[in-house]
Coordinates of C-alpha atoms and ligand atoms in Angstrom, one line a residue:
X1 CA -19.1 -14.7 -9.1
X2 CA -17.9 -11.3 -8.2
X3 CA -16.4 -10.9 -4.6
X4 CA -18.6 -10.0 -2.0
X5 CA -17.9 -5.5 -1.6
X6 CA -16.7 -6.2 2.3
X7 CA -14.0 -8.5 0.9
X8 CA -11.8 -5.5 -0.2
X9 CA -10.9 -3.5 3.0
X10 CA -10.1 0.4 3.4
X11 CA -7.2 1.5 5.4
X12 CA -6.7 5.3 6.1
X13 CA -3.4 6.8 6.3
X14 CA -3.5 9.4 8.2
X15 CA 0.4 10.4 8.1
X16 CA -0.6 13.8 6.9
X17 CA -2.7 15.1 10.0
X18 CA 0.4 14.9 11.5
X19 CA 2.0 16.6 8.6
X20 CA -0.4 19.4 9.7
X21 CA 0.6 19.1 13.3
X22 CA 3.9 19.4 12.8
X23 CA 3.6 22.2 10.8
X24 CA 3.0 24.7 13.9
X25 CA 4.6 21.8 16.6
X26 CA 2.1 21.3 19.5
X27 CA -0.6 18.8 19.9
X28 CA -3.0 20.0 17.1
X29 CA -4.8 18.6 14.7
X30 CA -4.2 14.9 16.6
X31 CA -3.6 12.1 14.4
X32 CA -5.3 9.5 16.5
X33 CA -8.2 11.7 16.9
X34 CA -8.4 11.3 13.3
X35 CA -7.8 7.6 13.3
X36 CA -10.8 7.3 15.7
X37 CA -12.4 9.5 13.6
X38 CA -11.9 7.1 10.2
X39 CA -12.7 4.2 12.5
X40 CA -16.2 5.4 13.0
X41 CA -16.7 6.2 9.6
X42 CA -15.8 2.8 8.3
X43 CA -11.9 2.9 8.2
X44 CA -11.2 -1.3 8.8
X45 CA -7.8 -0.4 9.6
X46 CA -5.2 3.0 10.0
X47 CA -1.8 2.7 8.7
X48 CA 0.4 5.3 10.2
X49 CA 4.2 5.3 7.9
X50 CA 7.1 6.2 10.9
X51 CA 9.8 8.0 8.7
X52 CA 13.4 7.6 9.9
X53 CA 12.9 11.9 9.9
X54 CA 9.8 11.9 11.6
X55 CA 8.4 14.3 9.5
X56 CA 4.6 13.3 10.2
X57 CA 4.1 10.5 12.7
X58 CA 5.9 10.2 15.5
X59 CA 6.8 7.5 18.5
X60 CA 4.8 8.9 20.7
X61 CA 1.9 8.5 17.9
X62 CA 2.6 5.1 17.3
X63 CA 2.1 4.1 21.1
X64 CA -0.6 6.2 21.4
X65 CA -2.3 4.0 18.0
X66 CA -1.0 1.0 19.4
X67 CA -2.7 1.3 23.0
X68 CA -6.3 3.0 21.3
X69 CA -7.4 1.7 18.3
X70 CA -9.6 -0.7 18.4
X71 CA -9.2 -1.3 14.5
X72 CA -6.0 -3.1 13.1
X73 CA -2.8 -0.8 12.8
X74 CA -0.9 -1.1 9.7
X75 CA 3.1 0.2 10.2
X76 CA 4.7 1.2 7.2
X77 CA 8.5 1.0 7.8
X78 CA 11.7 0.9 6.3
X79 CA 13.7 -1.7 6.4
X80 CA 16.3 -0.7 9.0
X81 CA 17.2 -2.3 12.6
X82 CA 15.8 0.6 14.4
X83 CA 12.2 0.4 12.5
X84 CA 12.3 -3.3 13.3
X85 CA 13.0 -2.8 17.0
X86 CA 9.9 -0.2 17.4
X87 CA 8.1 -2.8 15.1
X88 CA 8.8 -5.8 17.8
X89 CA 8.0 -3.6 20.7
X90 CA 4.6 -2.3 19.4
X91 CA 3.5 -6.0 17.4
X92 CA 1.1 -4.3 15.3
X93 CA -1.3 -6.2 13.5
X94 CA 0.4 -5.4 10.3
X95 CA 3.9 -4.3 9.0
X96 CA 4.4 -2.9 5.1
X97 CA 7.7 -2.2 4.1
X98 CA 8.6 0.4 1.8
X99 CA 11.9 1.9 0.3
X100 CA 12.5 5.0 2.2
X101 CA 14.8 8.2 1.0
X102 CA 15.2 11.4 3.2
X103 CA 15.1 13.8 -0.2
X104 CA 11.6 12.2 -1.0
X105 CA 8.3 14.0 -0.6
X106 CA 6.9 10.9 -0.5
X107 CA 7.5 6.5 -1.2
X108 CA 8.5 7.0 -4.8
X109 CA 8.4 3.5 -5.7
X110 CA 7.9 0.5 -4.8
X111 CA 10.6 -1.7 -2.8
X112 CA 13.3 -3.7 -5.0
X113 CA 12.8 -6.6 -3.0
X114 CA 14.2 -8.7 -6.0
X115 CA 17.7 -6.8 -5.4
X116 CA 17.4 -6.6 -1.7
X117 CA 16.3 -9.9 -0.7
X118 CA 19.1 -10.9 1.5
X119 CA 18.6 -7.7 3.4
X120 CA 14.9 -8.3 3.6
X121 CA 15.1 -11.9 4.8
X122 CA 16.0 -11.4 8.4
X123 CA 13.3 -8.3 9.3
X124 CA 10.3 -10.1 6.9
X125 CA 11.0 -13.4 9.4
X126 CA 11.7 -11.5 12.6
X127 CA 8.3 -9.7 11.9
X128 CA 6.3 -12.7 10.9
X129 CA 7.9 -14.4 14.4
X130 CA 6.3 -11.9 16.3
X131 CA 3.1 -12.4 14.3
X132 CA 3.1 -9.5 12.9
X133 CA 1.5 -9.6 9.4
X134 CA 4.2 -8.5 6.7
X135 CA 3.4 -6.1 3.4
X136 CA 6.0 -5.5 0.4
X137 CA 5.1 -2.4 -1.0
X138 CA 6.7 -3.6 -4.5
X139 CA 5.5 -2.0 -8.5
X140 CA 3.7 -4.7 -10.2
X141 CA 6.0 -6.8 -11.6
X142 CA 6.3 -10.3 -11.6
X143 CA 9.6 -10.6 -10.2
X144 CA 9.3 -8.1 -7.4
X145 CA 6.1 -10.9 -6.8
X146 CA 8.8 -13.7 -7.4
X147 CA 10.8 -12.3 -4.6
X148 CA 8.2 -11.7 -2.2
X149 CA 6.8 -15.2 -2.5
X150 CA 10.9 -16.4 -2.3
X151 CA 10.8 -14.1 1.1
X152 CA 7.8 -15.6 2.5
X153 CA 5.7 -12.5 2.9
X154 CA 2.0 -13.4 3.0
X155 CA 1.2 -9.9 1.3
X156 CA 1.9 -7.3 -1.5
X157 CA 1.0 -4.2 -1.8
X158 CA 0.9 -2.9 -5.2
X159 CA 2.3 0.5 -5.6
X160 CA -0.7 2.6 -7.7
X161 CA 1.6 6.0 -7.7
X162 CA 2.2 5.7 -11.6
X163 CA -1.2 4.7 -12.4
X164 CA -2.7 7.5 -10.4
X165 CA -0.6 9.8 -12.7
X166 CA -0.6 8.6 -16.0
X167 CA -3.1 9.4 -18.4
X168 CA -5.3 7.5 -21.2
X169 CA -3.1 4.7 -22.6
X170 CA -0.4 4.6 -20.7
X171 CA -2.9 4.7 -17.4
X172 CA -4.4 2.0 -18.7
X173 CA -1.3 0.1 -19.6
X174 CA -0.5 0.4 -16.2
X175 CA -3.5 -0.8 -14.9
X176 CA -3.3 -4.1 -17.0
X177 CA -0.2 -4.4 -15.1
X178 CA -1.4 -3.9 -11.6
X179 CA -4.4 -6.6 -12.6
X180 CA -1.8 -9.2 -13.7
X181 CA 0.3 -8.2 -10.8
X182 CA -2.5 -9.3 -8.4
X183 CA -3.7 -12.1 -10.2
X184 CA -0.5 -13.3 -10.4
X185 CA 0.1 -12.6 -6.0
X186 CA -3.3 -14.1 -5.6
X187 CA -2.2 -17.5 -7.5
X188 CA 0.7 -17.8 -6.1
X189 CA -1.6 -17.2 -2.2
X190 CA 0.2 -14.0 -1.6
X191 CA -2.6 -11.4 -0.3
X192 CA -2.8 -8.5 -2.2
X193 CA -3.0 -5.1 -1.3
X194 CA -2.7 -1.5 -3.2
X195 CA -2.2 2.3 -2.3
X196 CA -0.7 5.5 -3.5
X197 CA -2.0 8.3 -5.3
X198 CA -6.0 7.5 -5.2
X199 CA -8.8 9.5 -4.9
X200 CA -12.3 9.2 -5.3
X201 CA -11.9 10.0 -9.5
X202 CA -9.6 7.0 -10.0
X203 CA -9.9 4.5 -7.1
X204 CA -12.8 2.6 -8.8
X205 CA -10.4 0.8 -11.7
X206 CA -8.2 -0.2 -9.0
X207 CA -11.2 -1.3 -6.5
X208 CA -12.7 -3.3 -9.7
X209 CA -9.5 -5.6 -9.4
X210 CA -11.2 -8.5 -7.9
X211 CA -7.9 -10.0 -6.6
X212 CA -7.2 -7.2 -4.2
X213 CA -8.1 -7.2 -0.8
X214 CA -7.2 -4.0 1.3
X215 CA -6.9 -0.1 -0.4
X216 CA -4.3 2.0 1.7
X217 CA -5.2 5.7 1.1
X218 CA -4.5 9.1 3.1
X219 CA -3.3 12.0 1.1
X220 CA -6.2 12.6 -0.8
X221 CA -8.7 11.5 2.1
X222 CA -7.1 14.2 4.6
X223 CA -7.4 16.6 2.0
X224 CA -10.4 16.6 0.8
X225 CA -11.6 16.6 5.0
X226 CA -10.2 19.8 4.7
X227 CA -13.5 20.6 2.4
X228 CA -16.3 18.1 3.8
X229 CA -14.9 16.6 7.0
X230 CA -12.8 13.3 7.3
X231 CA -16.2 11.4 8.2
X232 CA -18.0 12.3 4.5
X233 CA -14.4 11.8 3.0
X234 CA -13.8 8.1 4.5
X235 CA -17.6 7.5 3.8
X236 CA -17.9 8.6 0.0
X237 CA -14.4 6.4 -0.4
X238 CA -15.8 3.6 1.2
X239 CA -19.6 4.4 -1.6
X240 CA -17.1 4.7 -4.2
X241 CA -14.7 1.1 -3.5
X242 CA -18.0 -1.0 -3.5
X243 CA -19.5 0.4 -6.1
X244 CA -16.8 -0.9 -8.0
X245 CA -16.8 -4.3 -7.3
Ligands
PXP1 N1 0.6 2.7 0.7 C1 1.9 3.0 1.0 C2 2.8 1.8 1.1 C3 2.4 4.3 1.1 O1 3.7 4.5 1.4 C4 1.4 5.4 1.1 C5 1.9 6.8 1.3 O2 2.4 6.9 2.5 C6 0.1 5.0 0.8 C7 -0.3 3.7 0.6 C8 -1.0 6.1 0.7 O3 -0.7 6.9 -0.4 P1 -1.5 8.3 -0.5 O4 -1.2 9.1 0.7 O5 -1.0 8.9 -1.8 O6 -3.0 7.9 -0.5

């Protein structure tokens, strides 16, 4: 039997209204204003990503989140003592860490958490000390999933980035990976997630995935509230998830 549609959650990034924000300084357009916003429209959690540059989101926005929402807050971090110590002083409900480069425009791809597992160890177990509820952001491939179950993190996220830019067969290569990727999380009781790179045109292969459990998406939602408002934009996302599943 198919999944209920509730059972896969949407969590809005809202990294770039701050990207806006930032772009004149000031106080305007406010991130957590948006994240209220999403709330309202149906957002079940807002993941805010603190960069070591703070190019979007900033401290101050991650106590402000903390202290307002009343939806779960998902922190994507990198792996570093100082995003760890911010991590521990906030607890929020959910940590996902991701590879981090200053040169970037964005995550590139996903964490090598195979290759960096000794590193990982102490912050995955610090994190999930403080209850906080730990995310790999990892490509799906079974031994980044290996490595994540070796680490004791009760979630993946799958990186989508590739898919969301490959065309015909080689998207739907990649898809066939992300589906044994979950499958794979799932059987091994790892909670799987997924984000990067979807929009309303290819989110529904992804949401069809019956293993997955949470969709973490901002760019394209924060755009296209530029044209309809972030309300319609968080609502037709939501429409277009559970009509998938
Ligand atoms: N998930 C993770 C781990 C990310 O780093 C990002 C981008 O910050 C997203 C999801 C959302 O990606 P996008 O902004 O392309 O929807």
């Amino acid at each position: 039997m198919a999944p209920a549609s509730s059972s896969l959650r949407l969590g809005v990034n809202i990294d770039h209204v701050a990207t806006v924000r930032n772009a004149r300084g000031g106080a305007f357009p406010d991130p957590v204003r948006a994240a209220l916003l999403a709330a309202e429209a149906g957002a079940d959690g807002i993941t805010a990503h603190l960069r070591e540059d703070r190019r979007h989101i900033t401290d101050d926005d991650i106590a402000r989140l903390s202290a307002g929402l009343a939806i779960p807050l998902n922190l994507e971090m990198a792996a570093t003592a100082e995003m760890l110590a911010i991590a521990l002083r906030h607890r929020p409900h959910a940590a996902c860490i991701v590879p981090e480069k200053r040169e970037e425009r964005t995550t590139e791809g996903g964490l090598d958490a195979a290759g960096q597992s000794a590193a990982l160890a102490p912050i995955v177990a610090a994190l999930r000390d403080a209850g906080v509820r730990v995310s790999l952001f990892i490509e799906p491939d079974p031994r980044q999933i290996e490595a994540a179950l070796q680490l004791g993190a009760p979630v993946v996220e799958l990186h989508t980035g590739r898919y969301a830019e490959l065309d015909g067969e080689a998207r739907a290569r990649e898809l066939r990976r992300l589906a044994d990727a979950a499958a794979l999380a799932a059987k091994n009781a790892i909670e799987v997630h997924a984000g990067h790179g979807l929009t309303y045109d290819n989110v529904a292969a992804v949401a069809a995935i019956p293993q997955l459990r949470e969709l973490n998406i901002g760019h394209f939602l924060v755009g296209e509230a530029i044209f309809v408002g972030l309300d319609a934009s968080v609502r037709r996302m939501r429409d277009a998830m559970e009509s998938a599943r």
